[in-house]
Coordinates of C-alpha atoms in Angstrom, one line a residue:
Chain A
M1 CA 27.5 14.6 -33.5
R2 CA 29.8 12.1 -35.1
T3 CA 33.2 11.5 -33.5
E4 CA 34.3 8.3 -35.1
P5 CA 36.5 8.6 -38.1
I6 CA 35.0 7.8 -41.5
T7 CA 36.6 4.9 -43.4
D8 CA 37.3 5.7 -47.1
A9 CA 37.2 3.2 -50.0
S10 CA 40.7 1.9 -49.3
G11 CA 40.0 1.2 -45.7
R12 CA 41.9 4.3 -44.3
P13 CA 40.1 6.0 -41.4
I14 CA 39.8 9.8 -41.9
P15 CA 39.0 11.7 -38.8
V16 CA 36.0 14.1 -38.6
A17 CA 36.8 17.7 -37.8
R18 CA 35.2 19.2 -34.7
T19 CA 32.7 22.0 -35.3
W20 CA 33.0 25.1 -33.2
H21 CA 29.6 26.7 -32.6
W22 CA 30.9 30.2 -32.0
G23 CA 27.4 31.7 -31.9
R24 CA 26.2 29.4 -29.2
W25 CA 29.3 30.1 -27.0
L26 CA 28.9 33.9 -27.4
A27 CA 25.2 33.8 -26.6
A28 CA 25.8 31.7 -23.5
V29 CA 28.6 34.0 -22.3
V30 CA 26.4 37.1 -22.7
A31 CA 23.4 35.5 -21.0
L32 CA 25.6 34.3 -18.1
A33 CA 27.2 37.8 -17.7
V34 CA 23.8 39.5 -17.5
A35 CA 22.4 36.9 -15.0
A36 CA 25.6 37.1 -12.8
Q37 CA 25.4 40.9 -12.8
L38 CA 21.7 40.8 -11.7
A39 CA 22.5 38.2 -9.0
Y40 CA 25.4 40.3 -7.8
L41 CA 23.3 43.4 -7.6
I42 CA 20.9 41.6 -5.2
V43 CA 23.3 39.4 -3.3
A44 CA 25.9 42.2 -2.7
N45 CA 23.3 44.9 -2.1
P46 CA 24.4 46.9 1.0
N47 CA 20.7 47.6 1.8
L48 CA 19.9 43.9 2.0
D49 CA 20.7 42.2 5.3
W50 CA 21.2 38.5 4.6
G51 CA 21.7 38.0 8.3
K52 CA 18.0 38.9 8.8
V53 CA 17.0 36.4 6.1
A54 CA 18.9 33.7 7.9
E55 CA 17.4 34.8 11.2
Y56 CA 13.8 34.6 10.0
V57 CA 13.8 31.7 7.6
F58 CA 13.2 29.2 10.4
H59 CA 11.3 31.7 12.7
D60 CA 8.4 30.2 14.5
R61 CA 5.8 32.4 12.9
I62 CA 7.2 31.7 9.4
L63 CA 7.1 28.0 10.1
S64 CA 3.5 28.1 11.4
G65 CA 2.7 30.2 8.4
V66 CA 4.1 27.6 6.0
W67 CA 2.0 25.0 7.8
V68 CA -1.2 27.1 7.5
T69 CA -0.5 27.7 3.8
I70 CA -0.2 24.0 3.2
E71 CA -3.4 23.4 5.2
I72 CA -5.4 26.0 3.3
S73 CA -4.0 24.8 0.0
V74 CA -4.9 21.1 0.7
L75 CA -8.4 21.9 2.1
A76 CA -9.3 24.5 -0.5
T77 CA -8.1 22.1 -3.3
A78 CA -10.1 19.2 -1.8
L79 CA -13.2 21.4 -1.5
G80 CA -12.7 22.6 -5.1
L81 CA -12.3 19.1 -6.5
I82 CA -15.4 17.7 -4.8
L83 CA -17.5 20.6 -5.6
G84 CA -16.1 20.8 -9.1
V85 CA -17.1 17.2 -9.8
L86 CA -20.6 18.0 -8.6
V87 CA -20.9 21.2 -10.6
A88 CA -19.6 19.4 -13.7
I89 CA -22.2 16.6 -13.3
M90 CA -24.9 19.3 -12.9
R91 CA -23.6 21.1 -15.9
L92 CA -24.1 18.0 -18.0
A93 CA -27.5 17.1 -16.5
H94 CA -30.5 16.9 -18.8
N95 CA -32.4 19.0 -16.2
P96 CA -32.2 22.6 -17.7
V97 CA -32.5 24.1 -14.2
L98 CA -29.5 22.2 -12.8
S99 CA -27.5 22.8 -15.9
G100 CA -28.4 26.5 -15.9
L101 CA -27.4 26.9 -12.2
A102 CA -24.1 25.2 -12.8
T103 CA -23.4 27.4 -15.8
F104 CA -24.3 30.5 -13.6
Y105 CA -22.0 29.2 -10.8
I106 CA -19.1 28.8 -13.2
W107 CA -19.7 32.2 -14.8
F108 CA -20.1 34.0 -11.4
F109 CA -17.0 32.6 -9.8
R110 CA -14.8 32.9 -12.8
G111 CA -16.2 36.3 -13.5
T112 CA -15.3 37.9 -10.1
P113 CA -11.7 38.3 -8.8
V114 CA -10.6 35.8 -6.1
L115 CA -9.5 38.8 -4.0
V116 CA -13.1 40.2 -4.0
Q117 CA -14.4 36.8 -3.0
L118 CA -12.0 36.4 -0.1
I119 CA -12.9 39.8 1.3
F120 CA -16.6 39.0 0.7
W121 CA -16.5 35.8 2.8
Y122 CA -14.4 37.5 5.5
N123 CA -16.9 40.2 5.9
L124 CA -20.0 38.1 5.7
A125 CA -21.0 39.3 9.1
F126 CA -22.1 42.6 7.6
L127 CA -24.8 40.7 5.7
F128 CA -25.6 38.0 8.2
P129 CA -24.5 38.8 11.8
E130 CA -25.5 35.3 12.8
L131 CA -25.4 32.0 10.9
V132 CA -28.4 29.8 11.7
L133 CA -28.8 26.2 10.7
K134 CA -32.2 24.9 11.7
I135 CA -35.0 22.5 10.5
P136 CA -37.5 24.6 8.6
F137 CA -40.7 25.6 10.5
T138 CA -39.3 24.4 13.8
M139 CA -37.2 25.9 16.6
I140 CA -34.6 23.1 16.4
G141 CA -31.3 24.2 15.2
V142 CA -27.9 25.7 15.9
K143 CA -26.7 29.3 15.7
W144 CA -23.2 30.8 15.4
D145 CA -21.8 34.3 15.5
T146 CA -20.7 34.9 11.9
N147 CA -17.4 36.5 13.0
D148 CA -16.5 33.4 15.0
V149 CA -17.1 31.2 11.9
M150 CA -15.7 33.4 9.2
T151 CA -12.1 33.6 10.5
G152 CA -9.3 34.4 8.0
F153 CA -8.7 30.6 7.7
T154 CA -12.3 29.6 6.9
S155 CA -13.0 32.5 4.6
A156 CA -9.7 31.7 2.8
M157 CA -10.7 28.1 2.4
L158 CA -14.2 28.9 1.2
G159 CA -13.1 31.6 -1.1
L160 CA -10.3 29.7 -2.7
G161 CA -12.2 26.4 -2.7
L162 CA -15.4 27.8 -4.3
N163 CA -13.4 29.6 -6.9
L164 CA -11.3 26.6 -7.8
A165 CA -14.5 24.5 -8.1
A166 CA -15.7 26.8 -10.9
Y167 CA -12.5 26.3 -12.9
F168 CA -12.2 22.6 -12.0
A169 CA -15.8 21.9 -13.1
E170 CA -14.8 22.8 -16.6
T171 CA -11.8 20.4 -16.4
V172 CA -14.0 17.6 -15.1
R173 CA -16.6 18.2 -17.8
A174 CA -13.9 17.9 -20.5
G175 CA -12.8 14.7 -18.8
I176 CA -16.3 13.2 -18.7
Q177 CA -16.9 14.1 -22.3
A178 CA -13.6 12.6 -23.3
V179 CA -14.8 9.1 -22.3
D180 CA -16.0 7.3 -25.4
N181 CA -19.8 7.4 -25.7
G182 CA -19.8 3.8 -26.8
Q183 CA -18.9 2.8 -23.2
T184 CA -22.0 4.6 -22.0
E185 CA -24.1 2.6 -24.4
A186 CA -22.5 -0.6 -23.3
A187 CA -23.2 0.3 -19.7
Y188 CA -26.8 1.0 -20.5
A189 CA -27.1 -2.3 -22.4
L190 CA -25.8 -4.2 -19.4
G191 CA -28.7 -2.7 -17.4
M192 CA -26.9 0.2 -15.6
T193 CA -28.9 3.3 -14.6
P194 CA -27.4 6.6 -15.8
A195 CA -26.2 7.3 -12.2
K196 CA -24.4 4.0 -11.9
R197 CA -22.9 4.4 -15.4
M198 CA -21.5 7.7 -14.3
R199 CA -20.1 6.3 -11.0
V200 CA -18.8 3.0 -12.2
I201 CA -17.8 3.6 -15.8
V202 CA -17.4 7.3 -16.7
L203 CA -16.0 9.0 -13.6
P204 CA -13.2 6.6 -12.9
Q205 CA -11.9 7.2 -16.4
A206 CA -12.6 10.9 -16.4
L207 CA -10.8 11.4 -13.1
R208 CA -7.7 9.6 -14.5
I209 CA -7.7 11.9 -17.4
I210 CA -7.9 15.0 -15.2
I211 CA -5.3 14.0 -12.5
P212 CA -2.4 15.8 -14.2
P213 CA -4.2 19.1 -14.5
T214 CA -5.3 18.7 -10.9
G215 CA -1.7 18.8 -9.9
N216 CA -1.3 22.1 -11.7
E217 CA -4.3 23.5 -9.9
F218 CA -2.7 22.5 -6.5
I219 CA 0.7 24.1 -7.4
S220 CA -1.1 27.3 -8.5
M221 CA -3.2 27.1 -5.3
L222 CA -0.1 27.1 -3.1
K223 CA 0.8 30.6 -4.4
T224 CA -2.7 31.9 -4.7
T225 CA -3.0 31.4 -0.9
S226 CA -0.7 34.4 -0.5
L227 CA -3.8 36.5 -1.3
V228 CA -5.1 35.3 2.0
Y229 CA -3.0 38.0 3.7
V230 CA -5.7 40.5 3.0
V231 CA -8.0 38.6 5.4
A232 CA -5.2 37.8 7.9
G233 CA -5.4 34.1 7.5
H234 CA -2.2 33.5 9.4
D235 CA -0.7 31.9 6.4
L236 CA 3.0 32.3 5.3
M237 CA 2.4 35.7 3.5
T238 CA 0.2 37.1 6.4
N239 CA 2.8 36.2 9.0
A240 CA 5.7 37.5 6.9
S241 CA 3.9 40.8 6.3
Q242 CA 3.1 41.2 10.0
I243 CA 6.8 40.7 10.8
Y244 CA 8.0 43.2 8.2
K245 CA 5.4 45.7 9.2
A246 CA 6.9 45.6 12.7
N247 CA 10.6 45.6 11.7
N248 CA 10.4 47.2 8.3
R249 CA 12.7 44.5 6.7
I250 CA 10.3 44.1 3.8
M251 CA 12.8 42.7 1.2
E252 CA 14.3 40.3 3.6
L253 CA 11.0 38.8 4.6
L254 CA 9.8 38.7 1.0
I255 CA 12.9 36.6 0.3
V256 CA 12.1 34.4 3.2
A257 CA 8.5 33.9 2.0
S258 CA 9.7 33.3 -1.5
L259 CA 12.2 30.7 -0.5
W260 CA 9.4 28.7 1.2
Y261 CA 7.0 29.1 -1.7
M262 CA 9.7 27.9 -4.0
L263 CA 10.4 24.9 -1.8
M264 CA 6.7 24.0 -1.5
T265 CA 6.3 24.4 -5.3
A266 CA 9.3 22.2 -5.9
V267 CA 8.0 19.4 -3.6
A268 CA 4.5 19.7 -5.2
T269 CA 6.0 19.6 -8.7
F270 CA 8.0 16.5 -7.8
L271 CA 4.8 14.8 -6.5
Q272 CA 2.9 15.9 -9.6
G273 CA 5.6 14.4 -11.8
R274 CA 5.1 11.0 -10.0
L275 CA 1.3 11.3 -10.4
E276 CA 1.7 12.0 -14.0
R277 CA 4.1 9.1 -14.6
R278 CA 1.5 7.0 -13.0
F279 CA -1.5 8.3 -14.8
G280 CA -0.1 10.3 -17.7
S281 CA 0.1 7.5 -20.3
E282 CA -3.2 6.3 -18.9
A283 CA -4.7 9.7 -19.6
V284 CA -4.2 8.9 -23.2
R285 CA -5.0 5.2 -23.2
L286 CA -7.1 4.9 -20.1
V287 CA -5.8 1.5 -19.3
R288 CA -3.9 0.8 -16.1
G289 CA -5.7 0.2 -12.9
G290 CA -4.9 0.2 -9.2
G291 CA -4.2 3.9 -9.0
L292 CA -5.5 6.6 -6.7
A293 CA -8.8 7.0 -8.6
A294 CA -9.3 3.2 -8.6
R295 CA -8.7 3.0 -4.9
I296 CA -11.0 5.9 -4.1
L297 CA -13.8 4.9 -6.4
P298 CA -15.6 1.6 -6.3
K299 CA -14.4 -0.8 -9.0
A300 CA -15.7 -4.0 -10.5
A301 CA -14.1 -7.1 -9.1
A302 CA -11.1 -5.2 -7.9
Chain B
M1 CA -30.3 -25.0 -36.3
N2 CA -32.0 -24.8 -39.6
A3 CA -34.8 -27.1 -38.6
P4 CA -37.9 -25.1 -39.7
D5 CA -40.2 -26.9 -37.3
K6 CA -38.7 -25.3 -34.1
Q7 CA -41.6 -24.7 -31.8
P8 CA -42.5 -21.0 -32.2
D9 CA -44.4 -21.1 -28.9
K10 CA -42.9 -18.0 -27.3
Q11 CA -42.5 -14.8 -29.3
V12 CA -39.5 -13.0 -27.9
V13 CA -39.8 -10.1 -30.3
Q14 CA -43.0 -8.9 -31.8
A15 CA -42.7 -5.7 -33.9
S16 CA -45.6 -4.3 -35.8
G17 CA -45.5 -1.0 -37.7
V18 CA -42.5 0.2 -35.7
R19 CA -41.6 3.8 -36.7
M20 CA -38.7 5.9 -35.6
S21 CA -37.1 9.1 -36.9
Y22 CA -34.2 11.4 -36.2
G23 CA -35.9 14.8 -36.4
E24 CA -37.2 15.1 -39.9
V25 CA -35.4 12.0 -41.2
Q26 CA -37.7 8.9 -41.0
V27 CA -35.5 5.9 -40.2
L28 CA -38.0 3.2 -39.6
N29 CA -41.2 3.3 -41.6
G30 CA -43.3 0.6 -40.0
V31 CA -41.2 -2.5 -39.3
D32 CA -43.0 -5.8 -38.8
L33 CA -40.9 -8.6 -37.5
T34 CA -41.2 -11.5 -35.0
V35 CA -38.5 -13.6 -33.4
A36 CA -39.5 -16.7 -31.6
S37 CA -37.6 -18.1 -28.6
G38 CA -34.4 -20.0 -29.6
E39 CA -34.4 -18.6 -33.1
V40 CA -31.5 -16.9 -34.8
S41 CA -32.8 -14.0 -36.9
C42 CA -30.3 -12.3 -39.2
I43 CA -31.0 -8.9 -40.7
I44 CA -29.2 -7.7 -43.8
G45 CA -29.6 -4.6 -45.9
P46 CA -27.8 -1.6 -47.3
S47 CA -26.4 1.0 -44.9
G48 CA -28.9 3.5 -43.9
S49 CA -31.7 1.0 -44.2
G50 CA -32.5 1.3 -40.5
K51 CA -31.4 -2.2 -39.5
S52 CA -29.1 -1.1 -36.8
T53 CA -31.6 1.5 -35.5
F54 CA -34.2 -1.3 -35.3
L55 CA -31.8 -3.4 -33.3
R56 CA -31.2 -0.5 -30.9
C57 CA -34.9 -0.1 -30.5
L58 CA -35.1 -3.7 -29.3
N59 CA -33.3 -2.8 -26.0
G60 CA -34.5 0.7 -25.8
L61 CA -31.3 2.5 -26.8
E62 CA -33.4 4.3 -29.4
P63 CA -37.0 5.3 -28.7
V64 CA -39.9 3.8 -30.7
L65 CA -42.1 6.7 -31.9
G66 CA -44.9 4.7 -33.5
G67 CA -46.3 1.3 -33.8
S68 CA -45.9 -1.4 -31.2
L69 CA -42.7 -3.2 -30.2
R70 CA -43.0 -6.0 -27.6
V71 CA -39.8 -7.6 -26.4
L72 CA -39.7 -10.4 -23.8
G73 CA -43.4 -9.7 -23.3
Q74 CA -43.1 -6.0 -22.5
E75 CA -44.0 -3.0 -24.6
V76 CA -40.5 -1.4 -24.9
G77 CA -40.4 2.0 -23.1
H78 CA -43.9 1.9 -21.7
T79 CA -46.0 0.2 -19.1
L80 CA -49.8 0.0 -19.3
R81 CA -51.3 1.1 -16.0
G82 CA -55.0 1.7 -16.0
D83 CA -56.0 3.2 -19.3
R84 CA -52.7 4.7 -20.1
Y85 CA -49.2 3.7 -21.1
H86 CA -46.6 5.3 -18.8
P87 CA -43.1 6.0 -20.1
W88 CA -40.4 4.1 -18.3
T89 CA -38.0 5.7 -15.9
P90 CA -34.3 5.1 -16.3
K91 CA -34.6 2.5 -13.6
E92 CA -37.3 0.6 -15.5
F93 CA -35.2 0.8 -18.7
A94 CA -32.2 -0.6 -16.8
A95 CA -34.2 -3.5 -15.3
F96 CA -35.5 -4.4 -18.8
R97 CA -32.1 -4.3 -20.4
R98 CA -30.6 -6.8 -17.8
N99 CA -32.2 -9.6 -19.8
I100 CA -31.0 -8.5 -23.2
G101 CA -27.3 -8.8 -24.2
M102 CA -25.9 -6.5 -26.8
V103 CA -22.7 -6.7 -28.8
F104 CA -21.6 -3.6 -30.6
Q105 CA -19.8 -3.0 -33.9
R106 CA -17.0 -1.2 -32.0
F107 CA -16.8 -3.6 -29.0
N108 CA -17.2 -0.7 -26.5
L109 CA -15.3 -2.5 -23.8
F110 CA -14.7 -0.5 -20.5
A111 CA -11.2 0.8 -21.1
H112 CA -10.2 1.0 -17.4
H113 CA -11.1 -2.6 -16.7
S114 CA -9.3 -5.8 -17.6
A115 CA -11.1 -8.4 -19.7
L116 CA -12.1 -10.3 -16.6
E117 CA -13.4 -7.1 -14.9
N118 CA -15.3 -6.2 -18.0
V119 CA -17.2 -9.5 -17.9
A120 CA -17.7 -9.3 -14.1
C121 CA -18.8 -5.7 -14.2
G122 CA -22.5 -6.4 -15.1
P123 CA -23.1 -9.1 -12.4
V124 CA -21.3 -7.1 -9.7
H125 CA -22.8 -3.7 -10.4
V126 CA -26.2 -4.6 -11.8
L127 CA -27.1 -8.0 -10.3
G128 CA -25.2 -7.5 -7.0
T129 CA -23.3 -10.8 -7.4
P130 CA -20.5 -11.0 -4.8
G131 CA -17.1 -10.1 -6.3
D132 CA -15.5 -13.6 -5.9
R133 CA -18.5 -15.4 -7.4
A134 CA -18.7 -12.9 -10.2
R135 CA -15.0 -13.3 -11.0
A136 CA -15.3 -17.1 -11.0
L137 CA -18.3 -16.9 -13.4
A138 CA -16.6 -14.3 -15.5
M139 CA -13.6 -16.7 -15.9
E140 CA -16.0 -19.4 -17.1
H141 CA -17.4 -17.1 -19.7
L142 CA -13.9 -16.1 -20.8
E143 CA -13.0 -19.8 -21.1
R144 CA -16.1 -20.3 -23.2
V145 CA -15.0 -17.6 -25.7
G146 CA -11.4 -19.0 -25.6
L147 CA -9.8 -16.1 -23.7
A148 CA -9.1 -17.4 -20.2
D149 CA -5.3 -16.8 -20.9
H150 CA -6.0 -13.1 -21.5
A151 CA -8.3 -12.5 -18.5
H152 CA -6.0 -9.8 -17.0
K153 CA -5.2 -7.9 -20.1
R154 CA -6.7 -4.5 -20.8
P155 CA -8.8 -4.0 -23.9
H156 CA -6.0 -2.1 -25.7
Q157 CA -3.8 -5.1 -25.3
L158 CA -6.2 -7.4 -27.2
S159 CA -6.8 -7.7 -30.9
G160 CA -10.1 -6.6 -32.3
G161 CA -11.4 -10.2 -32.5
Q162 CA -10.4 -10.9 -28.9
Q163 CA -12.0 -7.6 -27.7
Q164 CA -15.3 -8.6 -29.5
R165 CA -15.2 -12.1 -27.8
V166 CA -14.8 -10.4 -24.4
A167 CA -17.7 -8.2 -25.3
I168 CA -19.8 -11.3 -26.1
A169 CA -18.7 -12.8 -22.8
R170 CA -19.6 -9.6 -21.0
A171 CA -23.1 -9.8 -22.4
L172 CA -23.5 -13.5 -21.7
A173 CA -22.5 -12.9 -18.0
M174 CA -25.9 -11.3 -17.5
N175 CA -27.6 -14.6 -18.5
P176 CA -29.7 -12.8 -21.2
A177 CA -32.8 -14.2 -22.7
L178 CA -32.0 -12.5 -26.0
M179 CA -28.8 -11.5 -27.6
L180 CA -28.5 -8.6 -30.0
F181 CA -25.5 -8.3 -32.4
D182 CA -25.0 -5.0 -34.2
E183 CA -22.6 -5.8 -37.1
P184 CA -20.2 -7.6 -34.7
T185 CA -17.6 -8.3 -37.4
S186 CA -17.7 -5.1 -39.5
A187 CA -14.9 -3.4 -37.6
L188 CA -12.6 -6.4 -37.7
D189 CA -9.7 -7.2 -39.9
P190 CA -10.7 -10.0 -42.3
E191 CA -8.5 -12.7 -40.6
L192 CA -10.2 -12.0 -37.2
V193 CA -13.8 -12.4 -38.4
D194 CA -14.0 -16.1 -38.1
E195 CA -13.0 -16.4 -34.4
V196 CA -16.0 -14.2 -33.5
L197 CA -18.4 -16.0 -35.9
E198 CA -17.3 -19.3 -34.3
V199 CA -18.3 -18.1 -30.9
M200 CA -21.7 -16.9 -32.3
K201 CA -22.3 -20.2 -34.0
G202 CA -21.6 -22.0 -30.7
L203 CA -24.2 -19.7 -29.0
A204 CA -26.8 -20.4 -31.7
A205 CA -26.2 -24.2 -31.3
E206 CA -26.9 -23.9 -27.6
G207 CA -30.3 -22.4 -28.5
M208 CA -29.7 -18.8 -27.6
T209 CA -32.3 -16.4 -29.2
M210 CA -30.3 -14.0 -31.3
V211 CA -31.0 -11.1 -33.6
V212 CA -27.9 -10.4 -35.8
V213 CA -27.4 -7.4 -38.0
T214 CA -24.7 -8.5 -40.3
H215 CA -23.0 -8.3 -43.7
E216 CA -21.7 -11.9 -43.3
I217 CA -24.0 -13.6 -45.8
A218 CA -22.4 -17.0 -45.3
F219 CA -23.0 -16.8 -41.6
A220 CA -26.6 -15.9 -42.1
R221 CA -27.1 -18.8 -44.5
E222 CA -25.4 -21.3 -42.3
V223 CA -26.6 -20.3 -38.8
G224 CA -29.7 -18.2 -39.3
D225 CA -33.2 -19.6 -39.0
W226 CA -34.6 -16.5 -40.7
L227 CA -33.2 -13.9 -42.9
T228 CA -34.7 -10.5 -43.1
F229 CA -33.9 -7.9 -45.8
F230 CA -34.3 -4.3 -44.7
A231 CA -34.4 -1.3 -47.1
D232 CA -35.6 2.3 -46.5
G233 CA -36.8 1.5 -43.0
V234 CA -39.1 -1.3 -43.8
V235 CA -38.8 -5.1 -44.1
V236 CA -38.7 -5.8 -47.8
E237 CA -38.8 -9.5 -47.4
R238 CA -38.2 -12.3 -45.0
G239 CA -37.6 -16.0 -45.4
R240 CA -35.5 -19.0 -44.8
P241 CA -31.9 -17.9 -45.5
R242 CA -31.2 -20.5 -48.2
E243 CA -34.4 -19.8 -50.1
L244 CA -34.2 -16.1 -49.8
L245 CA -30.5 -16.0 -50.9
A246 CA -31.2 -18.4 -53.8
N247 CA -34.5 -16.8 -55.0
P248 CA -34.9 -13.3 -53.8
G249 CA -38.4 -12.1 -54.4
H250 CA -37.7 -8.4 -54.8
E251 CA -35.6 -6.5 -57.2
R252 CA -34.1 -4.5 -54.2
T253 CA -33.0 -7.7 -52.6
R254 CA -31.5 -9.0 -55.8
A255 CA -29.6 -5.8 -56.4
F256 CA -28.3 -5.8 -52.8
L257 CA -27.2 -9.4 -52.8
S258 CA -25.4 -9.0 -56.1
S259 CA -23.5 -6.0 -54.7
V260 CA -22.3 -7.8 -51.5
L261 CA -21.8 -11.4 -52.6
H262 CA -18.5 -12.5 -54.0
P263 CA -18.7 -14.0 -57.5
K264 CA -18.0 -17.5 -56.2
E265 CA -20.8 -17.2 -53.6
R266 CA -23.2 -16.0 -56.2
Q267 CA -22.5 -19.1 -58.2
D268 CA -23.2 -21.2 -55.1
H269 CA -26.7 -19.7 -54.9
Q270 CA -27.6 -20.4 -58.5

């Protein structure tokens, strides 16, 4: 908006009148009033004990729940990423059996609700009371009681990780296919095998393309972990629900849990922003090196 | 390089009746062509004549479906064991291609690597050369194509001509016995064509065996030992560049040449 006067032909400055955007002001006032009213209804609610919120927000069980939520999120995301890359490569394989199996995997895990998968893993003991790992046709091996292995924590990690892998596989596949085919030909012409071309040329570029969406997956995972409370995974939501089942302060504890989820999401969003600044432009141009993917993956003459 | 008496002792490429098709479309209809060691063989022809496909057959990027194609003494894609030819595994293809450099129309540099890393990539990952040594060698190759100052730039920071010179250095880093050029200057702005052709002339002068698919008639005349005219998936005629350009034996060749040569060049040939 121009604030400096406009000079006319004779050199005389004529000021510019200020425009009043009455509509904008009105809309802002109405929106603020509605928001303030809603906030007041909650904050000043006589049935809500903010003292309890303050009492529980740094409660030991809440803090340990926050920690478990972060653990499950990180481990499930890591499992999902590694498995997702494998499934994506299988999906693109020339071998119709591998490609078919990958397609089935993606369809199966995307086609069933995460909640169902979590409960399934937690109750695996009904199908297999014992988990046995042994060398075929020998007696050498190890055996576990399924209920010891499939705790809330491990079933949460497996359920969420396997599920994420199905979604992530499609992201990775898109990333792999986004790498220009000419580079594949150049890699072959240099004498690389298909596997080496994938590892040295295609994946490092594909992973850079998909790093920003990966951040989104992690942020969404932080909150998906709240489903874990159905299998008592000792995460934030589980612990909060156990406290409110005992003292009946449901709203207060939901607020406590939400505050922590919001904080974790804010931190993750901040980290994702940094990742994206680092790799975002690269996702388009695929140029800069020395990043996370470059450090993890072997690189020519680095 | 035009000395016609270069000893043709070693045949690097021996193609006889090479056929190739994409589904129903017959692309190569029986190509006969030989390239001797140290020769520069240029291939010209209208688009769709199969010249690029033939070049890609030479290092196995496209499969030969009929006839026989021997490159560097090997039947491309197959090994004779006992009474049968066995198709190559990806590993065997890779081992074969180590000895053949290829330069593409669209450069195809590795976008996540610097110019230096692009050149070092083959030696490090294919030959197992230690990183330090590979980088030092890569630097020498970049110097040779005049790009030592740009060693640490990414492909997108280089002009088309510079990218293509990096691509040539990348191929040379593998110490190839044969270099294939697939229209190396077709994607370049006119003012960038010469810097790439200069590098190729230097290579030819050093005795590199080269097969060059090109539209640069002047380059073919000056540098080529042989000029081959492709049309409809066959070799229409082949000869010494000056003779072929001055006196094309076939109507197809005459029509093609008159469509690609500038008026001044046409006078030069008459």
